[in-house]
């Protein structure tokens, strides 16, 4: 959607309303004039204050001529006073605004800012980068090429990525939108064509300086810093304007893999300062350490690379690009090999002028190609061919021509509507002779005319030309309206002169007339374009300011000539205070103070008093000369300001020793009364009310429980719960007896007098009573252990030490041997029975297999009983016996495996 553009008058009215709204923001404090307008306060604040003033200041029209009431006269007088107050405020606002602008555009420390930008670079400044950086730092050097106005340090800008030029972001947005609108207006008449619609969606705009193309999506919408990391960067006097102060980080060009190390800066990034190891162009010399920006170098020796001819080598000095073509010459045959010439070695392929003239495979035609390689190919007149109209096809010898089919041609004529009505013919079709109803070129009229002729009507085009103001007026126009040749004549931005250029769309160029502005003293002057001489800042003057001081000092601090009010006096006040000291603060005799009148008006006839700045004399601040002062408790004697000199408490604890001799007074620093010396507490100190907190004997964790007292505490009688040595029983012991006893006494008190529950190495309990330390030895164990013979039939009990030492052993007797023999025989009998049962089962399976095999042979004999009987061979006679023997051997092996696995 193309945005609606405003003409110059509408733009002027809108700018004037915005300026008046900004300047008159204090002309109406938003308070209700009477009770009926309290509900409309929010709506009234949104109105233009200037219009409110004009509405109030306009005198009321009498209903009848000759009748002026006293109330209406008073109301008109009140409105006149309000208008005068507004004008006085606007004059002061313009004066303050000029002063602020002068302060915002003060000269910066160019050298310090450039050094700070290059602090991480480590190399000398690049000429092109330093030029852009100096232009950005110096005031008044950057100019927007669209509005031909200077770019201030606080103005939002946009930077071109190709030429690095800066423009006001509002100017570049308007430039881009106007460019796209003008191109879209040219194509608006052909919008029904799909290709035209696609081209309208791909419209682009260009940089006003370098004409680099940008897409519609690239129209800037945000104010970014030079490196593009920060949005709306804040101005810092120690950094270049429009910079975020961070490392740039953009990829260096040409791409080397490194990024820019400078702080965010305007213009192109300097060459890469990194050190890299790189060999020469030809690669014959070892690598050298060089700067990344100049890492390519030449050793000066012959290149030596093989040339494209594949025979000679390059003799040029070491170079970066590809090797030049071979400069030598040699005898080179042509493509067909008919002739040989002395030619350049770099161009071995060439063609002579001889026609091939070899006979095709058809035997009738000859090849008409000039000097070629390989076979000539098939005859071009052979194969499947069609008649001139393409409706019939024939496969004829190459010696015969394709005859005409005799049918209607049917090809589309040049008109694109009708078809050729002649018979099949060679050559181009004739012109269309039919008549039809056609539309004119612009599509507004219809008429029956020859199909081959173009219809042109007498209707004049009503579309606007490229200026957007005048109509085309060309007959039967198809949308390609010519450029407007009339004079523009619109009022320029200066509001005084008119544009003399050709009628155009968009804003006119600024007025070329200039005006001269002078400083306050009139010794310095500059020339500015027409239209901005009323709002432009006067030139800076190097002469000293000659205004008299407005404070009690005899003269001002020396400073240069300037516009607006002089800066406040920064010299020391020096007036004598009531205490006798001199005021050390800066001068406060004439200080600008913002005065706000909060008095409620009685009615609309009273003028609105807007906040204004007044020069007032401020009283001297309190004296800050340090004077030594001692606190109540005589803890410290610091220096206090003279104006705050008084007795005071330092906030520390009193710290005097109380009667209990264990604690000190915890009251905040106070006046001590009745103290015998400077250490003991007095009658005004707080008595001790804490419990006894003396350290207890070693091992005792109980408190004394008595009030704080002098001397030692009594013995602790609390019971202590503890476990015995074997950790099975809880014991309750007196704290004093347990903590003051010796190690032997503590050992005896912690014993429960029961047998120890720990096990010794033999596996039985310790024979000692509850004790600490190691248990009894295994040889002292009194337990009896039962042992058995090898067959587990006999058993007997022996003392534990004899069993663990291996001194006793129980042997089997004769009865044990008889029992073992009987058991072995029983097992052998059981195994024999299992073997017999297995053999019987195997014989049964063999008989069953033979029976099935015999029945199968009997059936086969009956099926082939008509065939002559053949005597069986020896293998056939013995195969049954051999098969049975193999089965028996396999079963015997399996049985043997089962018997051995059981054992």
Short mmCIF file of N, CA and C in Angstrom, two decimals, residues 628-631 634-639 648:
data_model
loop_
_atom_site.label_atom_id
_atom_site.label_comp_id
_atom_site.label_asym_id
_atom_site.label_seq_id
_atom_site.Cartn_x
_atom_site.Cartn_y
_atom_site.Cartn_z
N UNK A 628 36.97 20.26 66.37
CA UNK A 628 37.04 19.06 67.23
C UNK A 628 35.97 19.09 68.32
N UNK A 629 35.27 17.94 68.53
CA UNK A 629 34.18 17.81 69.50
C UNK A 629 34.30 16.45 70.17
N UNK A 630 34.16 16.40 71.52
CA UNK A 630 34.26 15.16 72.30
C UNK A 630 32.87 14.65 72.61
N UNK A 631 32.68 13.31 72.59
CA UNK A 631 31.37 12.72 72.87
C UNK A 631 31.12 12.68 74.37
N UNK A 634 33.56 10.36 76.36
CA UNK A 634 34.97 10.62 76.12
C UNK A 634 35.64 9.45 75.38
N UNK A 635 34.92 8.87 74.41
CA UNK A 635 35.48 7.79 73.61
C UNK A 635 36.29 8.33 72.43
N UNK A 636 35.86 9.42 71.82
CA UNK A 636 36.50 9.94 70.63
C UNK A 636 36.35 11.46 70.59
N UNK A 637 37.21 12.09 69.78
CA UNK A 637 37.15 13.55 69.59
C UNK A 637 37.29 13.82 68.10
N UNK A 638 36.23 13.61 67.29
CA UNK A 638 36.31 13.85 65.85
C UNK A 638 36.09 15.33 65.52
N UNK A 639 36.26 15.62 64.22
CA UNK A 639 36.01 16.97 63.71
C UNK A 639 34.60 17.03 63.16
N UNK A 648 27.21 15.35 71.73
CA UNK A 648 26.62 14.25 70.98
C UNK A 648 27.08 12.93 71.59
#
